[in-house]
PDB file of C-alpha atoms and ligand atoms in Angstrom:
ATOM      1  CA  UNK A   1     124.449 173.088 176.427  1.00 58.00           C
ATOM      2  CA  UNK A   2     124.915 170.071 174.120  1.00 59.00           C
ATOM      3  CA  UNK A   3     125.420 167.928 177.085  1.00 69.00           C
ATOM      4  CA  UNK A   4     121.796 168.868 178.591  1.00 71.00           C
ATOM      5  CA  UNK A   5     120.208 168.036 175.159  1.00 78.00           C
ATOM      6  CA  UNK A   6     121.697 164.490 175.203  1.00 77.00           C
ATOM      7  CA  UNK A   7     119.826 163.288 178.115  1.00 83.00           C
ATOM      8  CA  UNK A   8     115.968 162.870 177.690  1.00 83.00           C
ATOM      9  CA  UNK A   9     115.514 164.788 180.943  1.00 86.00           C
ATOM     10  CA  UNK A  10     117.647 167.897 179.823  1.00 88.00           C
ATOM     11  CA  UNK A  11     115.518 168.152 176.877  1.00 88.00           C
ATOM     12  CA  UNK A  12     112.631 168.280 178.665  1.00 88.00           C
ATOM     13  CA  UNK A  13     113.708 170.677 180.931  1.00 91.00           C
ATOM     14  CA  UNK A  14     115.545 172.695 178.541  1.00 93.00           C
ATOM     15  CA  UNK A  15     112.258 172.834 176.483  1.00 93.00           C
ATOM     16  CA  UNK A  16     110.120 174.052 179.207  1.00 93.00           C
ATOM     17  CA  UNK A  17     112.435 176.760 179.887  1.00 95.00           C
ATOM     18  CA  UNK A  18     111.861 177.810 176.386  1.00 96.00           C
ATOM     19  CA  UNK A  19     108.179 177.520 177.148  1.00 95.00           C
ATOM     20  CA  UNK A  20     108.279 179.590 179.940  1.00 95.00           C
ATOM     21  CA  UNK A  21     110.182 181.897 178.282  1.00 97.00           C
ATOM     22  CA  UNK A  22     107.477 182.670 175.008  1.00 97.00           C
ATOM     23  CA  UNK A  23     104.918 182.848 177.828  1.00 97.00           C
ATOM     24  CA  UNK A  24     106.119 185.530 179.253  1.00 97.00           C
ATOM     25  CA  UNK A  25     106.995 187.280 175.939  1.00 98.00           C
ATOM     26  CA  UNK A  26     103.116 186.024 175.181  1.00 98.00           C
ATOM     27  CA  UNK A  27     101.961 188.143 177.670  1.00 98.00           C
ATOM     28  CA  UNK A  28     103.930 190.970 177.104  1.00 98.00           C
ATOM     29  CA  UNK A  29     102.684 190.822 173.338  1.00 98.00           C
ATOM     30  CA  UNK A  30      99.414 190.829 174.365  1.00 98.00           C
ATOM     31  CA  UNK A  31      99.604 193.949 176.831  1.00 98.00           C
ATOM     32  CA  UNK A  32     101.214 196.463 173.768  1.00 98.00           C
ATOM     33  CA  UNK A  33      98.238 194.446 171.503  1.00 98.00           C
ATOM     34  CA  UNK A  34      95.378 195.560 173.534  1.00 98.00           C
ATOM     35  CA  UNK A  35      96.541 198.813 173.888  1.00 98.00           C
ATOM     36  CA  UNK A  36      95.705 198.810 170.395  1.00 98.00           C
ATOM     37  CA  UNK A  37      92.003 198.795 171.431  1.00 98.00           C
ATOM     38  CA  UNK A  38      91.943 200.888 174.967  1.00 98.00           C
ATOM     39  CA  UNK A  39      94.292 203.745 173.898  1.00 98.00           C
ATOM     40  CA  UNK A  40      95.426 203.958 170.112  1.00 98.00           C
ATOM     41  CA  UNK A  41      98.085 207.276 170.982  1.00 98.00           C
ATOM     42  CA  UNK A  42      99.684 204.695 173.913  1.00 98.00           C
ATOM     43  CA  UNK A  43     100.141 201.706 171.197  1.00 98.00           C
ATOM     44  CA  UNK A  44     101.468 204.222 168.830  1.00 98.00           C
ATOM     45  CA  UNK A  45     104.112 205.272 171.337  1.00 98.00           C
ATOM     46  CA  UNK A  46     104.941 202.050 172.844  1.00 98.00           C
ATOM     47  CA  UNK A  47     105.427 200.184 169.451  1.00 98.00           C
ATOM     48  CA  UNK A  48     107.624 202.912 168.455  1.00 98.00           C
ATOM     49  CA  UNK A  49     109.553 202.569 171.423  1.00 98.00           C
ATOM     50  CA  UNK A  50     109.640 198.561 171.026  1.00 97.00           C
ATOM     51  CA  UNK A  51     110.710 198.953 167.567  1.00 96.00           C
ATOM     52  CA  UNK A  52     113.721 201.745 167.829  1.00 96.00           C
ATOM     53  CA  UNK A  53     115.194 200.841 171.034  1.00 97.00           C
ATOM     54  CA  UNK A  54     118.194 199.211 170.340  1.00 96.00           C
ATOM     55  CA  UNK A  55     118.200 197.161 173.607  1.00 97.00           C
ATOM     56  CA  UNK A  56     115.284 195.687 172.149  1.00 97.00           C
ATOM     57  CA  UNK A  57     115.477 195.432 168.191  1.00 95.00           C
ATOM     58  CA  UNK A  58     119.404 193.971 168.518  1.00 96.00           C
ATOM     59  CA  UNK A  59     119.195 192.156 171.902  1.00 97.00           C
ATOM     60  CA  UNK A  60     115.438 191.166 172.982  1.00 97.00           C
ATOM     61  CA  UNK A  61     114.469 190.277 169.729  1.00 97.00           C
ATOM     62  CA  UNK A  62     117.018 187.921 168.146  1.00 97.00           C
ATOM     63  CA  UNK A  63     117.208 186.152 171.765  1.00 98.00           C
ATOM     64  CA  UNK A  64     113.130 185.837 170.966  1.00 98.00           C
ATOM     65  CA  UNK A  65     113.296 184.677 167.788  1.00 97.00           C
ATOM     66  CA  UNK A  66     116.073 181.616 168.600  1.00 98.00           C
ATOM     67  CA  UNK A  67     113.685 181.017 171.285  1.00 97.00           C
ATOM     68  CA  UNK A  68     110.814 180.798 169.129  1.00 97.00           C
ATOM     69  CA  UNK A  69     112.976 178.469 166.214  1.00 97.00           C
ATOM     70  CA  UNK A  70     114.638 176.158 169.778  1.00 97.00           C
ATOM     71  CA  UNK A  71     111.285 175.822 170.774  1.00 96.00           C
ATOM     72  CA  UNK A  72     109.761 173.958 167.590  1.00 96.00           C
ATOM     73  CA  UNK A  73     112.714 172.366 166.539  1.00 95.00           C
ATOM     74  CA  UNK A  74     112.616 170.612 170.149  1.00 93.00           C
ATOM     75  CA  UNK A  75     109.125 170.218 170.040  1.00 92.00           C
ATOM     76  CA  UNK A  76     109.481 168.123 166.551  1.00 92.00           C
ATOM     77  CA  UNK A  77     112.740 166.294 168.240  1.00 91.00           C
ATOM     78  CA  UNK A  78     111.015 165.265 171.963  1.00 89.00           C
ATOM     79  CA  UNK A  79     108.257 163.811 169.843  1.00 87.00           C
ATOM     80  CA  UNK A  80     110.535 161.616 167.438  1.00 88.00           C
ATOM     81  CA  UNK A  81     112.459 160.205 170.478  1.00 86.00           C
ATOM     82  CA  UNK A  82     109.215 159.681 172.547  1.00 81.00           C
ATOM     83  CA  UNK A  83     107.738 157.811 169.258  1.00 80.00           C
ATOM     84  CA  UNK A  84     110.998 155.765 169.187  1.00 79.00           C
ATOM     85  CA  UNK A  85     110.904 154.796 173.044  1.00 77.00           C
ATOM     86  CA  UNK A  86     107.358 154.266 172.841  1.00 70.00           C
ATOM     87  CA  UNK A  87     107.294 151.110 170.241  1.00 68.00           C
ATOM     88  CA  UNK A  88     109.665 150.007 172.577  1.00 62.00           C
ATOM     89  CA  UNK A  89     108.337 150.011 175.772  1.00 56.00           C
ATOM     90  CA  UNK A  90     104.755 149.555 175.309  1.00 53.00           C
ATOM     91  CA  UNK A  91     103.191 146.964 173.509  1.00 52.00           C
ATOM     92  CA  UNK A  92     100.620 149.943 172.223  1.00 53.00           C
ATOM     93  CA  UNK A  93      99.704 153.373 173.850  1.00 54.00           C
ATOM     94  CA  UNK A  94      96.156 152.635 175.758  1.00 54.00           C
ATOM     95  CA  UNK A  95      94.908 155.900 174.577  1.00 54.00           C
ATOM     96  CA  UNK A  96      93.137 158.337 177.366  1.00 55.00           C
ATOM     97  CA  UNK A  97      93.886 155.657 179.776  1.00 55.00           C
ATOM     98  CA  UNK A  98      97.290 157.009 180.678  1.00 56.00           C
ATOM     99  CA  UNK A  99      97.792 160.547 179.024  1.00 66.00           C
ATOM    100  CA  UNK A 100      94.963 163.339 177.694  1.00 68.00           C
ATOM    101  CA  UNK A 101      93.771 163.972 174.300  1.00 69.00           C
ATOM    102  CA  UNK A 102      95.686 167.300 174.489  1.00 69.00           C
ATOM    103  CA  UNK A 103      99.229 166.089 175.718  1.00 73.00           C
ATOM    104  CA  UNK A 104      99.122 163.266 173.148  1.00 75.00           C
ATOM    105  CA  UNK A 105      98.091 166.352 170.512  1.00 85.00           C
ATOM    106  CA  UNK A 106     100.574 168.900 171.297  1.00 89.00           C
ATOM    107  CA  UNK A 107     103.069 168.336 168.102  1.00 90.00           C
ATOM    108  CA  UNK A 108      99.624 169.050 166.345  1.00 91.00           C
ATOM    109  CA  UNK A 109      98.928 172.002 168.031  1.00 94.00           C
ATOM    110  CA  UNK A 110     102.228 173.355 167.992  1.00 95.00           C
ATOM    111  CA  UNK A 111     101.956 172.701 164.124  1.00 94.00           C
ATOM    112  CA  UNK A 112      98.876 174.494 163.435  1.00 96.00           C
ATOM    113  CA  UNK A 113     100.710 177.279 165.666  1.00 97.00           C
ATOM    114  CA  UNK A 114     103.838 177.287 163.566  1.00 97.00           C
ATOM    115  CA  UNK A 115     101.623 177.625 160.481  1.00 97.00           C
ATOM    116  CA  UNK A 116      99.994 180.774 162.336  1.00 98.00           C
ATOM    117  CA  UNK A 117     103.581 182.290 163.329  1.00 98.00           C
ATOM    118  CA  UNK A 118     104.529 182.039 159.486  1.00 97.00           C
ATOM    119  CA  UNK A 119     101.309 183.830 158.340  1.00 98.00           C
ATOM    120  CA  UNK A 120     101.608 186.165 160.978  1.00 98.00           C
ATOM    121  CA  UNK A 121     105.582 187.166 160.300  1.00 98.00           C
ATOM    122  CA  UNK A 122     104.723 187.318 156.544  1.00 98.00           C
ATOM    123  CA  UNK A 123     101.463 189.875 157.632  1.00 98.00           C
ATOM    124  CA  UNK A 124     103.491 192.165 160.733  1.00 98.00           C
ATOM    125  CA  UNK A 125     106.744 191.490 161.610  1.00 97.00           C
ATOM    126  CA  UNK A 126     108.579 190.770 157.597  1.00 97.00           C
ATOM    127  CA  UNK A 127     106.996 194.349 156.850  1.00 97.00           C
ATOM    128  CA  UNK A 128     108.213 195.649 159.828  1.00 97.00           C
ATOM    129  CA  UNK A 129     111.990 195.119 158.824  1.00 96.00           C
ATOM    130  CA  UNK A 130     111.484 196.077 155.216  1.00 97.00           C
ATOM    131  CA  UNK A 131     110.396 199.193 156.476  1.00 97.00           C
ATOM    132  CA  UNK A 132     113.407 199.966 159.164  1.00 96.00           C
ATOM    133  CA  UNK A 133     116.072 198.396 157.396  1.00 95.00           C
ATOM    134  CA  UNK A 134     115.426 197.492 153.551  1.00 97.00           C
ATOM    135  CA  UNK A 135     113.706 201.055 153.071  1.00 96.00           C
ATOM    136  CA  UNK A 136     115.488 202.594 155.747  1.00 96.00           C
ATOM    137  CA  UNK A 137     112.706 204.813 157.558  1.00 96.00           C
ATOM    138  CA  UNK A 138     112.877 204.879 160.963  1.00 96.00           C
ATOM    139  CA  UNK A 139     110.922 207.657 161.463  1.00 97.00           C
ATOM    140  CA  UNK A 140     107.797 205.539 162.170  1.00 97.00           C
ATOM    141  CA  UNK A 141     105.704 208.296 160.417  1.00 97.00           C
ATOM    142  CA  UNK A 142     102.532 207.640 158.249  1.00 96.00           C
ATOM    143  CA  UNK A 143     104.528 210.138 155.613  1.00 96.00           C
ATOM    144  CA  UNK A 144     108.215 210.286 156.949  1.00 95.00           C
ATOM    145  CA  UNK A 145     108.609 213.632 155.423  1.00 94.00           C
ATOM    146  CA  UNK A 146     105.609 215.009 157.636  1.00 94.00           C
ATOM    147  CA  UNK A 147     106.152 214.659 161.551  1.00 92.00           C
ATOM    148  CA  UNK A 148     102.330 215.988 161.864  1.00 94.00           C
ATOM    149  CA  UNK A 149     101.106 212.736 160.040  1.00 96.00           C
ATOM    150  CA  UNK A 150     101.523 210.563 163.404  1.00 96.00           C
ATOM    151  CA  UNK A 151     102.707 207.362 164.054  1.00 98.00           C
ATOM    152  CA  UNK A 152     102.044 204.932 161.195  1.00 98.00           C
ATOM    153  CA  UNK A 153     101.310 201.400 163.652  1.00 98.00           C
ATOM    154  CA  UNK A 154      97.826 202.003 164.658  1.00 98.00           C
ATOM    155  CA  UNK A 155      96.311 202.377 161.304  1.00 97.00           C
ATOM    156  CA  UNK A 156      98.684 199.311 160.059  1.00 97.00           C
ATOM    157  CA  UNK A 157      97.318 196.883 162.216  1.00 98.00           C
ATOM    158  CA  UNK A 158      93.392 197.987 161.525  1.00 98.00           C
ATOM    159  CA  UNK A 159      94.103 197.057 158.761  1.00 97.00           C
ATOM    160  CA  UNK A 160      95.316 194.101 158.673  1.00 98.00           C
ATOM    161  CA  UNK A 161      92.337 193.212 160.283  1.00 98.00           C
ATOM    162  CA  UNK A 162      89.556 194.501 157.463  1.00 98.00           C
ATOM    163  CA  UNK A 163      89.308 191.218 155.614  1.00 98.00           C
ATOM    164  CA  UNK A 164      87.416 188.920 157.209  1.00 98.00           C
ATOM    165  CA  UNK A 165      89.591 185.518 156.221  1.00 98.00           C
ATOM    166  CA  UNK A 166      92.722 186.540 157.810  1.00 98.00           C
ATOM    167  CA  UNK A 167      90.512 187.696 160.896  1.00 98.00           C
ATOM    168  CA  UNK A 168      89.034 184.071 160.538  1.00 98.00           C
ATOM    169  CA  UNK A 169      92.483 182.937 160.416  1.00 98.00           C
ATOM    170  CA  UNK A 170      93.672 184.205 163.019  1.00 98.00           C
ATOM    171  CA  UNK A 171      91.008 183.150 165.475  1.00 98.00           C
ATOM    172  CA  UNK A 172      91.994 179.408 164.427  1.00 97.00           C
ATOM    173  CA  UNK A 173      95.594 179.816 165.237  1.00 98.00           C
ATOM    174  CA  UNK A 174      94.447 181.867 168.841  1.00 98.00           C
ATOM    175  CA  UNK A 175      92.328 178.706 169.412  1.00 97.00           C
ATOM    176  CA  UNK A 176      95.351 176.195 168.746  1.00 97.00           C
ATOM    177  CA  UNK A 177      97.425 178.448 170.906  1.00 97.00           C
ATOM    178  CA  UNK A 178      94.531 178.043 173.733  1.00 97.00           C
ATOM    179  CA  UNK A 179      94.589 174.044 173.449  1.00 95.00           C
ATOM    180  CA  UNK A 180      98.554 173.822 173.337  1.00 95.00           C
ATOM    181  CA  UNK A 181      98.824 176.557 176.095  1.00 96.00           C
ATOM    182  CA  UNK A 182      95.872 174.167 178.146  1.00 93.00           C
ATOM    183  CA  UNK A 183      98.417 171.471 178.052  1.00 89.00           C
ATOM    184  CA  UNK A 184     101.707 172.877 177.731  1.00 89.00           C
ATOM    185  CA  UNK A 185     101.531 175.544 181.227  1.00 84.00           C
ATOM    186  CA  UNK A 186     101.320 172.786 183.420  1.00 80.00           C
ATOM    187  CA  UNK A 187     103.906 170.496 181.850  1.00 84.00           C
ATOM    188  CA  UNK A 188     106.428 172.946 181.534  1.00 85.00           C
ATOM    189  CA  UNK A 189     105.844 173.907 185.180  1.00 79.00           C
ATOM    190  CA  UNK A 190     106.364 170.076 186.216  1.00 79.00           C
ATOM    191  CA  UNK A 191     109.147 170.075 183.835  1.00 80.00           C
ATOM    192  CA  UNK A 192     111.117 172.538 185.621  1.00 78.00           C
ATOM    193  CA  UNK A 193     110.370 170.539 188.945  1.00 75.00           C
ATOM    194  CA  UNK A 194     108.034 173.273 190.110  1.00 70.00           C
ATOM    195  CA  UNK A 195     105.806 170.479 192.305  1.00 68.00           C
ATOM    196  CA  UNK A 196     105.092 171.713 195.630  1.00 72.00           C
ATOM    197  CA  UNK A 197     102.450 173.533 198.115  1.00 72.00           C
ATOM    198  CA  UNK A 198     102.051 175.875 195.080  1.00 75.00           C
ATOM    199  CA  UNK A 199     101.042 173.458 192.520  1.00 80.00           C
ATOM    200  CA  UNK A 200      97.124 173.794 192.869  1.00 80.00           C
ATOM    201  CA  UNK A 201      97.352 177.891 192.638  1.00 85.00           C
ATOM    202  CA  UNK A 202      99.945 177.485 188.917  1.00 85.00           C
ATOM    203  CA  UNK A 203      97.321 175.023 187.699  1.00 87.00           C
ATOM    204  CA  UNK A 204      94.135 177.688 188.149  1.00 90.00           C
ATOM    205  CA  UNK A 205      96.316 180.291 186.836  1.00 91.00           C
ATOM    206  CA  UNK A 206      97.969 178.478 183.770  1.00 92.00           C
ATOM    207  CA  UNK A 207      93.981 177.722 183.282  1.00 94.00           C
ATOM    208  CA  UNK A 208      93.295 181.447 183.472  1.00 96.00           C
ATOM    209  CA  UNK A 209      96.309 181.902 181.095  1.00 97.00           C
ATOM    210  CA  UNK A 210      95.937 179.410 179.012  1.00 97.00           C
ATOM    211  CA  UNK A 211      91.803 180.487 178.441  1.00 97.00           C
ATOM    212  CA  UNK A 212      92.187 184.534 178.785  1.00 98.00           C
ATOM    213  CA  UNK A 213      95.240 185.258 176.572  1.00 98.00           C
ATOM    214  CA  UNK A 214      93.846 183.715 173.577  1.00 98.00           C
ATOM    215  CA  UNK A 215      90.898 185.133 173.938  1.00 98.00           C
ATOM    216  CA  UNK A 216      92.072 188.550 174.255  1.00 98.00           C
ATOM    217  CA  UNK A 217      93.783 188.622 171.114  1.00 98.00           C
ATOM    218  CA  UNK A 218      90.568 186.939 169.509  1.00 98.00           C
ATOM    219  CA  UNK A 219      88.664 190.152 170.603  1.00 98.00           C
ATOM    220  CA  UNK A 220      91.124 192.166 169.413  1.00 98.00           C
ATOM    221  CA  UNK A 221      91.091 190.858 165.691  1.00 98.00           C
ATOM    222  CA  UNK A 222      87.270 190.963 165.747  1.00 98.00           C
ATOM    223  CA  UNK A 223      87.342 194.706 167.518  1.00 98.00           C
ATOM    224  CA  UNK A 224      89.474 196.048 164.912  1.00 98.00           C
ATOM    225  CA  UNK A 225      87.554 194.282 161.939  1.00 98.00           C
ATOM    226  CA  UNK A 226      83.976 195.724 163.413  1.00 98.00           C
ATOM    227  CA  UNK A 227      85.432 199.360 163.965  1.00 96.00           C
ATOM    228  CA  UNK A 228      87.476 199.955 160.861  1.00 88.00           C
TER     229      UNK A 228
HETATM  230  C1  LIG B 301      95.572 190.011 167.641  1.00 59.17           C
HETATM  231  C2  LIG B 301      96.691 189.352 167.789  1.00 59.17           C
HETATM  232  C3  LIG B 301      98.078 189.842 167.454  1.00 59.17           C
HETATM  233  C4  LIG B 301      98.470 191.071 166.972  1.00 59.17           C
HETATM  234  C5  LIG B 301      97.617 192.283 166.654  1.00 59.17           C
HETATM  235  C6  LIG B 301      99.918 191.025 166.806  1.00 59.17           C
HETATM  236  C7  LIG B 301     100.699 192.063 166.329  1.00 59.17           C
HETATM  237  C8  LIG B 301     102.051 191.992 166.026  1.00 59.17           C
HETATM  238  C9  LIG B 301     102.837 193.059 165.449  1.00 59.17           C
HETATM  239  C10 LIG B 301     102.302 194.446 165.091  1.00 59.17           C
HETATM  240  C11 LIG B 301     104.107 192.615 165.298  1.00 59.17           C
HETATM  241  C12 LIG B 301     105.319 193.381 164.709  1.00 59.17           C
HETATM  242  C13 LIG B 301     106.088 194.006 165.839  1.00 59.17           C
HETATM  243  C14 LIG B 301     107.337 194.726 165.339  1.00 59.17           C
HETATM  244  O1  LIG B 301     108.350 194.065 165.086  1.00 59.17           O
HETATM  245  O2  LIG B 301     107.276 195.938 165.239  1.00 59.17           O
HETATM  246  C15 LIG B 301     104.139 191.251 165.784  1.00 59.17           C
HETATM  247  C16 LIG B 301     105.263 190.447 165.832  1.00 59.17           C
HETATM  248  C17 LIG B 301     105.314 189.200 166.407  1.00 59.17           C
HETATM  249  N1  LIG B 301     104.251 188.485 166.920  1.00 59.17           N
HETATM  250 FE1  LIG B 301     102.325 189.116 167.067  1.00 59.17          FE
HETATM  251  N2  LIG B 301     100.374 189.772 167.204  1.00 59.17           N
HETATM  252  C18 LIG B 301      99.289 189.022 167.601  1.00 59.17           C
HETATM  253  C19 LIG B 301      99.313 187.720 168.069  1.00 59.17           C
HETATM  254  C20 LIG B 301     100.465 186.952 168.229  1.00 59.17           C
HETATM  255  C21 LIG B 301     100.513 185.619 168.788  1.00 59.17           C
HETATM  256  C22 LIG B 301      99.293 184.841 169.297  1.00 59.17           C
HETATM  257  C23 LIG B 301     101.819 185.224 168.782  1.00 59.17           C
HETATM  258  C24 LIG B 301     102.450 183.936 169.252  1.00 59.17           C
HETATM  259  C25 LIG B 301     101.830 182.774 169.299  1.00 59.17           C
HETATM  260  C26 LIG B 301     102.594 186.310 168.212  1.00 59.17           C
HETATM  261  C27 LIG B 301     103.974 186.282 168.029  1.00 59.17           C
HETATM  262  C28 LIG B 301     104.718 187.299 167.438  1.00 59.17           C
HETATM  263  C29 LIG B 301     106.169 187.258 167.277  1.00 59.17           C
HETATM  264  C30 LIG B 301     107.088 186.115 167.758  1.00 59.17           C
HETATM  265  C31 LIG B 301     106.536 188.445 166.614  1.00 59.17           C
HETATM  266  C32 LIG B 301     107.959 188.857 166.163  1.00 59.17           C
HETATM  267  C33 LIG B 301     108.723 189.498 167.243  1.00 59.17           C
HETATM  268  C34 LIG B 301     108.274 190.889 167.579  1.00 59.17           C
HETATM  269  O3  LIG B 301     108.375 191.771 166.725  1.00 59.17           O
HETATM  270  O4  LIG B 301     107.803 191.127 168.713  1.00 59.17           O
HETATM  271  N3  LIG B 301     101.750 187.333 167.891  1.00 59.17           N
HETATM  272  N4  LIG B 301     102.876 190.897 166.225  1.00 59.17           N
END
């Protein structure tokens, strides 16, 4: 592994994998988030599913979460080295001439989005744990001493969503994730050497992606702050 990180190429490629790899959890987010809006019961079920299986709490998830920390800590390192090897080889960057405003932003996007992932650990997933494993109630119940008060996760993420400022928040960091996502879905594709006949159909649907995901979990924040 430390031999593919020493070659520019290898870190490219071994970031894209990465990238590939928190798109598809991305997606997979999203689907158990919207069930939160089409069928509160489902969400209830599936998140206590996602959060007692063990394949999934000891497994999945710390494989997710290195992912998540490989993928910034590259992100910060490709853009050092490419700063370095820049003031080398060019005599100065000629702007939108030879790259977009977007590719040249990503380290900014991906900060804005690392600011959003803190927030958003510190709101969900740090409460989560403290719950399971701090308090030690797995139950998942609103009152773990009463199985008829239901599933606790519906009514925890409404509301989260009541103030208006973390909604607000939120809808910055979804619109960060958009721009970097614009950028990123094709690159990592390339990255990976994916070029061929199929090229023209991943660009449309990285666009669709890249556009639609975000703006799913934008509607979600505002549906659950207008029907508290
Ligand atoms: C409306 C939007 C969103 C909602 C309602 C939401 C909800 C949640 C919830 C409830 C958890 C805790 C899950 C648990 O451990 O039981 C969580 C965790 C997490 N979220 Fe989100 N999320 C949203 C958007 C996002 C976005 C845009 C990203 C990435 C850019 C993201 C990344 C994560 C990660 C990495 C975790 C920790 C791992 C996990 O528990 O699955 N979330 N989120």
């Amino acid at each position: 592994m430390s031999g593919i990180l020493n070659s520019s190429i290898g870190r490219k490629f071994a970031m894209a994998l990465s990238a590939l790899f928190l798109m598809v959890f991305l997606l997979q987010h999203f689907s158990i988030n919207i069930l939160s809006v089409l069928s509160p019961d489902t969400f209830n079920d599936v998140s206590h599913f996602m959060g007692t299986f063990w394949v999934i709490q000891y497994l999945l998830q710390p494989v997710l979460i290195i992912g998540v920390i490989f993928h910034f800590v590259m992100g910060f390192v490709l853009e050092i080295k490419n700063n370095k090897a820049r003031q080398i080889s060019y005599a100065k960057n000629n702007g939108g001439a030879n790259s977009t405003w977007m590719s040249r932003n990503m380290i900014w996007s991906g900060g804005f989005i690392l600011v959003f992932m803190i927030i958003h650990f510190i709101d969900f997933w740090i409460p989560e744990l403290n719950t399971k494993f701090v308090v030690g109630d797995m139950s998942g119940l609103v009152d773990p001493n009463n199985i008829e008060s239901g599933y606790r996760y519906h009514e925890e993420l409404v509301h989260k969503f009541v103030p208006i400022w973390r909604v607000a928040l939120y809808c910055v960091g979804f619109i960060f994730l958009a721009l970097h996502l614009l950028h990123g879905f094709n690159s990592s594709f390339q990255s990976v050497g994916a070029n061929n006949k199929y090229t023209k159909g991943l660009k449309g649907f990285s666009k669709i992606y890249a556009i639609g995901i975000p703006l799913g979990f934008i509607f979600i924040a505002l549906f659950h702050h207008f029907n508290h």
